[in-house]
mmCIF file of C-alpha atoms and ligand atoms in Angstrom:
data_model
loop_
_atom_site.group_PDB
_atom_site.id
_atom_site.type_symbol
_atom_site.label_atom_id
_atom_site.label_comp_id
_atom_site.label_asym_id
_atom_site.label_seq_id
_atom_site.Cartn_x
_atom_site.Cartn_y
_atom_site.Cartn_z
ATOM 1 C CA MET A 1 -4.053 -12.142 26.851
ATOM 2 C CA PRO A 2 -4.602 -11.061 23.140
ATOM 3 C CA ALA A 3 -4.146 -13.633 20.784
ATOM 4 C CA PRO A 4 -0.750 -14.456 19.411
ATOM 5 C CA ILE A 5 -0.817 -13.829 15.372
ATOM 6 C CA PRO A 6 -1.096 -16.591 13.749
ATOM 7 C CA VAL A 7 1.904 -18.550 11.908
ATOM 8 C CA SER A 8 0.588 -17.884 8.632
ATOM 9 C CA ILE A 9 0.206 -14.084 8.697
ATOM 10 C CA SER A 10 3.821 -13.453 10.298
ATOM 11 C CA THR A 11 5.065 -15.946 7.778
ATOM 12 C CA ALA A 12 2.981 -13.978 4.289
ATOM 13 C CA ILE A 13 3.838 -11.126 5.387
ATOM 14 C CA MET A 14 8.065 -12.036 6.495
ATOM 15 C CA ALA A 15 8.001 -13.764 2.674
ATOM 16 C CA ALA A 16 6.306 -9.970 1.122
ATOM 17 C CA GLY A 17 9.143 -8.358 2.776
ATOM 18 C CA ARG A 18 11.750 -10.879 1.149
ATOM 19 C CA ARG A 19 9.893 -10.852 -2.711
ATOM 20 C CA LEU A 20 9.851 -6.440 -2.432
ATOM 21 C CA ASP A 21 13.578 -6.658 -1.716
ATOM 22 C CA GLN A 22 14.600 -8.928 -4.032
ATOM 23 C CA ARG A 23 12.464 -5.878 -6.341
ATOM 24 C CA GLY A 24 14.559 -3.351 -4.918
ATOM 25 C CA TRP A 25 11.090 -1.850 -3.591
ATOM 26 C CA VAL A 26 11.834 -1.652 0.004
ATOM 27 C CA PRO A 27 15.569 0.411 0.434
ATOM 28 C CA ALA A 28 16.856 0.770 3.724
ATOM 29 C CA THR A 29 14.262 0.879 6.061
ATOM 30 C CA ALA A 30 11.408 1.538 3.760
ATOM 31 C CA GLY A 31 8.030 -0.012 3.260
ATOM 32 C CA ASN A 32 5.389 -1.556 5.276
ATOM 33 C CA PHE A 33 2.815 -4.367 5.625
ATOM 34 C CA SER A 34 0.037 -5.629 7.373
ATOM 35 C CA MET A 35 -2.822 -8.227 7.528
ATOM 36 C CA LYS A 36 -5.962 -7.972 8.776
ATOM 37 C CA LEU A 37 -6.703 -10.485 11.896
ATOM 38 C CA GLU A 38 -10.024 -11.261 13.465
ATOM 39 C CA ALA A 39 -12.171 -8.939 15.672
ATOM 40 C CA GLY A 40 -10.637 -5.784 14.011
ATOM 41 C CA ARG A 41 -7.303 -6.252 15.119
ATOM 42 C CA ILE A 42 -4.396 -5.335 12.377
ATOM 43 C CA ALA A 43 -0.793 -7.557 12.162
ATOM 44 C CA VAL A 44 1.322 -4.317 10.949
ATOM 45 C CA THR A 45 5.550 -4.583 10.286
ATOM 46 C CA ARG A 46 7.151 -2.665 13.533
ATOM 47 C CA SER A 47 8.548 0.876 12.243
ATOM 48 C CA GLY A 48 12.533 0.744 11.419
ATOM 49 C CA VAL A 49 13.062 -2.196 10.101
ATOM 50 C CA HIS A 50 14.663 -3.997 7.413
ATOM 51 C CA LYS A 51 11.618 -5.198 5.581
ATOM 52 C CA GLY A 52 13.490 -7.443 3.649
ATOM 53 C CA PHE A 53 14.891 -9.342 6.633
ATOM 54 C CA LEU A 54 11.791 -9.263 8.687
ATOM 55 C CA GLN A 55 11.585 -12.302 11.411
ATOM 56 C CA PRO A 56 8.002 -13.191 13.322
ATOM 57 C CA GLU A 57 9.234 -10.571 16.206
ATOM 58 C CA HIS A 58 8.985 -7.532 13.571
ATOM 59 C CA VAL A 59 5.503 -8.113 13.438
ATOM 60 C CA MET A 60 3.434 -6.582 15.716
ATOM 61 C CA VAL A 61 -0.351 -6.041 16.552
ATOM 62 C CA VAL A 62 -2.685 -3.057 16.365
ATOM 63 C CA ASP A 63 -6.432 -2.277 16.417
ATOM 64 C CA GLY A 64 -8.842 -0.248 13.859
ATOM 65 C CA GLU A 65 -7.306 3.075 15.386
ATOM 66 C CA GLY A 66 -3.450 1.855 14.758
ATOM 67 C CA ARG A 67 -2.869 1.462 18.532
ATOM 68 C CA ALA A 68 -0.350 -1.135 19.837
ATOM 69 C CA GLU A 69 -1.851 -3.913 21.687
ATOM 70 C CA ASP A 70 1.765 -3.666 23.696
ATOM 71 C CA PRO A 71 2.664 -0.608 24.737
ATOM 72 C CA ALA A 72 5.970 -1.317 24.360
ATOM 73 C CA LEU A 73 6.361 -1.967 20.604
ATOM 74 C CA ARG A 74 6.110 0.875 18.067
ATOM 75 C CA PRO A 75 4.273 0.422 15.377
ATOM 76 C CA SER A 76 4.772 1.184 11.798
ATOM 77 C CA ALA A 77 4.803 5.158 11.361
ATOM 78 C CA GLU A 78 2.828 4.290 8.266
ATOM 79 C CA THR A 79 0.160 1.991 10.359
ATOM 80 C CA LEU A 80 -2.604 4.730 10.252
ATOM 81 C CA LEU A 81 -2.708 4.416 6.162
ATOM 82 C CA HIS A 82 -3.351 0.615 6.470
ATOM 83 C CA CYS A 83 -5.887 1.474 9.060
ATOM 84 C CA GLY A 84 -7.788 3.708 6.265
ATOM 85 C CA ILE A 85 -7.611 0.920 4.346
ATOM 86 C CA TYR A 86 -9.318 -1.846 6.292
ATOM 87 C CA ARG A 87 -11.840 0.973 7.728
ATOM 88 C CA ARG A 88 -12.908 1.722 4.078
ATOM 89 C CA PHE A 89 -12.501 -0.933 1.658
ATOM 90 C CA PRO A 90 -14.059 -4.663 4.558
ATOM 91 C CA GLY A 91 -12.740 -6.867 1.378
ATOM 92 C CA ALA A 92 -9.518 -5.693 2.208
ATOM 93 C CA GLN A 93 -6.946 -8.487 3.822
ATOM 94 C CA ALA A 94 -3.953 -7.989 3.558
ATOM 95 C CA SER A 95 -2.236 -4.119 2.476
ATOM 96 C CA LEU A 96 1.499 -3.150 0.866
ATOM 97 C CA HIS A 97 3.599 -0.303 1.297
ATOM 98 C CA GLY A 98 6.844 -0.239 -1.299
ATOM 99 C CA HIS A 99 9.327 2.741 -2.126
ATOM 100 C CA SER A 100 10.256 1.678 -5.937
ATOM 101 C CA VAL A 101 11.968 4.076 -7.977
ATOM 102 C CA ALA A 102 9.486 3.896 -10.627
ATOM 103 C CA ASN A 103 6.440 4.635 -7.931
ATOM 104 C CA THR A 104 8.638 7.277 -6.616
ATOM 105 C CA VAL A 105 10.206 9.417 -10.018
ATOM 106 C CA LEU A 106 6.492 9.043 -11.597
ATOM 107 C CA SER A 107 4.414 10.587 -8.714
ATOM 108 C CA ARG A 108 6.641 13.626 -8.454
ATOM 109 C CA ARG A 109 6.017 14.179 -11.765
ATOM 110 C CA ALA A 110 2.232 13.785 -12.172
ATOM 111 C CA GLY A 111 -0.421 16.044 -10.706
ATOM 112 C CA ALA A 112 -3.652 14.790 -9.013
ATOM 113 C CA CYS A 113 -3.637 11.279 -11.099
ATOM 114 C CA VAL A 114 -1.030 9.276 -12.830
ATOM 115 C CA VAL A 115 -2.992 7.843 -15.449
ATOM 116 C CA LEU A 116 -2.753 3.887 -16.884
ATOM 117 C CA GLU A 117 -4.253 3.250 -20.045
ATOM 118 C CA GLY A 118 -4.114 0.642 -22.307
ATOM 119 C CA TYR A 119 -2.146 -2.574 -20.903
ATOM 120 C CA GLU A 120 -2.930 -6.058 -20.889
ATOM 121 C CA LEU A 121 -1.274 -5.840 -16.794
ATOM 122 C CA LEU A 122 -4.773 -3.939 -15.905
ATOM 123 C CA LYS A 123 -6.478 -7.188 -15.854
ATOM 124 C CA ALA A 124 -4.654 -7.428 -12.437
ATOM 125 C CA PHE A 125 -6.882 -4.815 -11.092
ATOM 126 C CA PRO A 126 -10.772 -5.710 -9.806
ATOM 127 C CA GLY A 127 -13.150 -4.957 -12.249
ATOM 128 C CA LEU A 128 -10.893 -4.806 -15.787
ATOM 129 C CA GLU A 129 -11.515 -7.934 -18.058
ATOM 130 C CA THR A 130 -9.539 -5.751 -21.479
ATOM 131 C CA HIS A 131 -6.469 -3.717 -22.018
ATOM 132 C CA GLU A 132 -9.147 -1.143 -23.264
ATOM 133 C CA ALA A 133 -9.436 0.401 -19.784
ATOM 134 C CA ARG A 134 -7.877 3.263 -17.828
ATOM 135 C CA ILE A 135 -7.272 3.660 -14.106
ATOM 136 C CA GLU A 136 -6.573 7.213 -12.137
ATOM 137 C CA LEU A 137 -4.413 6.171 -9.720
ATOM 138 C CA PRO A 138 -4.813 8.841 -6.955
ATOM 139 C CA VAL A 139 -1.380 11.034 -5.900
ATOM 140 C CA LEU A 140 -1.562 12.367 -3.048
ATOM 141 C CA ASP A 141 1.071 15.149 -1.948
ATOM 142 C CA ASN A 142 3.173 14.247 0.861
ATOM 143 C CA ASP A 143 2.239 15.150 4.461
ATOM 144 C CA GLN A 144 4.634 14.260 7.703
ATOM 145 C CA ASP A 145 1.396 14.435 9.890
ATOM 146 C CA ILE A 146 0.128 10.344 8.755
ATOM 147 C CA ALA A 147 -3.303 11.564 10.381
ATOM 148 C CA ARG A 148 -3.888 14.380 8.011
ATOM 149 C CA MET A 149 -2.911 12.369 5.083
ATOM 150 C CA GLN A 150 -5.775 9.954 5.869
ATOM 151 C CA ARG A 151 -8.007 12.314 6.265
ATOM 152 C CA GLU A 152 -7.175 14.152 2.797
ATOM 153 C CA LEU A 153 -6.747 10.110 1.217
ATOM 154 C CA ASP A 154 -11.033 9.859 2.724
ATOM 155 C CA ARG A 155 -11.671 13.361 1.037
ATOM 156 C CA ARG A 156 -10.498 11.678 -2.432
ATOM 157 C CA TRP A 157 -12.228 8.618 -2.426
ATOM 158 C CA ASP A 158 -15.388 10.202 -0.958
ATOM 159 C CA ALA A 159 -15.139 12.482 -4.252
ATOM 160 C CA LEU A 160 -14.399 9.805 -6.658
ATOM 161 C CA GLU A 161 -17.673 7.512 -5.156
ATOM 162 C CA ARG A 162 -19.890 10.440 -5.214
ATOM 163 C CA ASP A 163 -18.942 10.781 -9.272
ATOM 164 C CA GLY A 164 -19.790 7.245 -9.589
ATOM 165 C CA VAL A 165 -15.806 6.002 -10.519
ATOM 166 C CA ALA A 166 -14.475 2.539 -9.000
ATOM 167 C CA VAL A 167 -11.248 3.571 -6.169
ATOM 168 C CA PRO A 168 -8.394 1.359 -6.993
ATOM 169 C CA PRO A 169 -6.909 -0.623 -4.740
ATOM 170 C CA GLY A 170 -4.134 1.587 -4.687
ATOM 171 C CA TYR A 171 -2.771 4.938 -4.522
ATOM 172 C CA LEU A 172 0.563 7.251 -4.681
ATOM 173 C CA ILE A 173 2.959 9.300 -2.398
ATOM 174 C CA ARG A 174 4.235 12.312 -4.110
ATOM 175 C CA GLY A 175 7.764 11.386 -3.910
ATOM 176 C CA HIS A 176 7.320 8.558 -1.501
ATOM 177 C CA GLY A 177 5.840 5.315 -2.822
ATOM 178 C CA VAL A 178 2.531 3.021 -3.316
ATOM 179 C CA TYR A 179 0.351 1.565 -1.129
ATOM 180 C CA VAL A 180 -1.896 -1.374 -2.831
ATOM 181 C CA TRP A 181 -4.082 -4.349 -0.868
ATOM 182 C CA ALA A 182 -6.689 -6.973 -1.568
ATOM 183 C CA GLY A 183 -8.214 -10.007 -0.530
ATOM 184 C CA SER A 184 -5.325 -12.002 0.112
ATOM 185 C CA MET A 185 -1.229 -10.905 0.137
ATOM 186 C CA ASP A 186 -0.795 -13.291 -2.798
ATOM 187 C CA GLY A 187 -3.868 -10.570 -4.212
ATOM 188 C CA ALA A 188 -1.965 -7.692 -3.260
ATOM 189 C CA LEU A 189 2.123 -8.896 -4.257
ATOM 190 C CA ALA A 190 -0.093 -9.724 -7.925
ATOM 191 C CA ARG A 191 -1.631 -6.284 -7.622
ATOM 192 C CA LEU A 192 1.560 -4.069 -6.622
ATOM 193 C CA GLU A 193 3.675 -6.730 -9.074
ATOM 194 C CA ALA A 194 1.385 -5.360 -12.286
ATOM 195 C CA LEU A 195 1.312 -1.858 -11.133
ATOM 196 C CA GLU A 196 4.917 -1.283 -10.591
ATOM 197 C CA PHE A 197 5.255 -3.158 -13.941
ATOM 198 C CA MET A 198 2.949 -0.756 -15.216
ATOM 199 C CA LEU A 199 4.775 2.352 -13.653
ATOM 200 C CA GLU A 200 7.944 1.485 -14.908
ATOM 201 C CA CYS A 201 6.803 0.971 -18.253
ATOM 202 C CA GLU A 202 5.155 5.229 -18.294
ATOM 203 C CA LEU A 203 8.961 6.032 -16.705
ATOM 204 C CA MET A 204 10.417 4.113 -19.429
ATOM 205 C CA GLN A 205 8.634 5.896 -21.956
ATOM 206 C CA GLY A 206 9.161 9.345 -20.643
ATOM 207 C CA ARG A 207 5.325 9.684 -19.966
ATOM 208 C CA GLY A 208 4.073 10.483 -16.216
HETATM 209 C C1 LIG B 301 13.523 5.254 5.469
HETATM 210 S S1 LIG B 301 11.565 5.125 5.161
HETATM 211 C C2 LIG B 301 10.678 6.780 5.715
HETATM 212 C C3 LIG B 301 9.782 5.751 6.309
HETATM 213 C C4 LIG B 301 9.043 5.680 5.644
HETATM 214 O O1 LIG B 301 8.125 5.953 4.283
HETATM 215 C C5 LIG B 301 8.319 3.375 5.536
HETATM 216 O O2 LIG B 301 8.134 3.300 4.970
HETATM 217 C C6 LIG B 301 8.817 3.197 6.637
HETATM 218 O O3 LIG B 301 8.319 3.472 7.820
HETATM 219 P P1 LIG B 301 8.026 2.462 8.542
HETATM 220 O O4 LIG B 301 7.863 3.197 10.255
HETATM 221 O O5 LIG B 301 6.710 1.384 8.880
HETATM 222 O O6 LIG B 301 9.453 1.589 8.998
HETATM 223 ZN ZN1 LIG B 302 7.223 4.915 3.577
#
């Protein structure tokens, strides 16, 4: 009998859903969230539910390959992207995906990345201690084949690492949304808010 999801984890995921919903970042049934559990297990939101009204039963468990512990439950359609984050970044404990207007519009306009520079809020990202910094947020083409999209993302991350560039803890999917992650749910929320703030600034300035 697998261990139940700790209440602290489902509570954090439900609270994240309410917070993103208040911001208008999870319209309809958009968005998905996850947190790492013990032994490679992952708590993730179920597919097709409104993320602003999550209940404990809307959070389920998958393994590192995205396989549901309870085969009667359908995990997020984008579960493999959460698995890809935890596989690559051992320090990641929480991962958030939202569909804001800013991330959707800017990712549609962008090339291979969105550049953010000169913002005080860049300091919300690891290793950046001054506004005189720059991040290049990868933009991936959207793909309904999530495994293929994750493979492309791994190629992009590999290339950054080969070039000695620190991989930013987030990326955009064109016309779709954003993923961010951190070592805690609070950390992931802070990064998402900082990122969305900067993307909104770019949008208002007519850039991107
Ligand atoms: C109506 S949103 C389309 C699917 C999506 O992009 C998303 O974020 C939500 O999918 P899920 O399966 O996690 O509910
Ligand atoms: Zn999505």
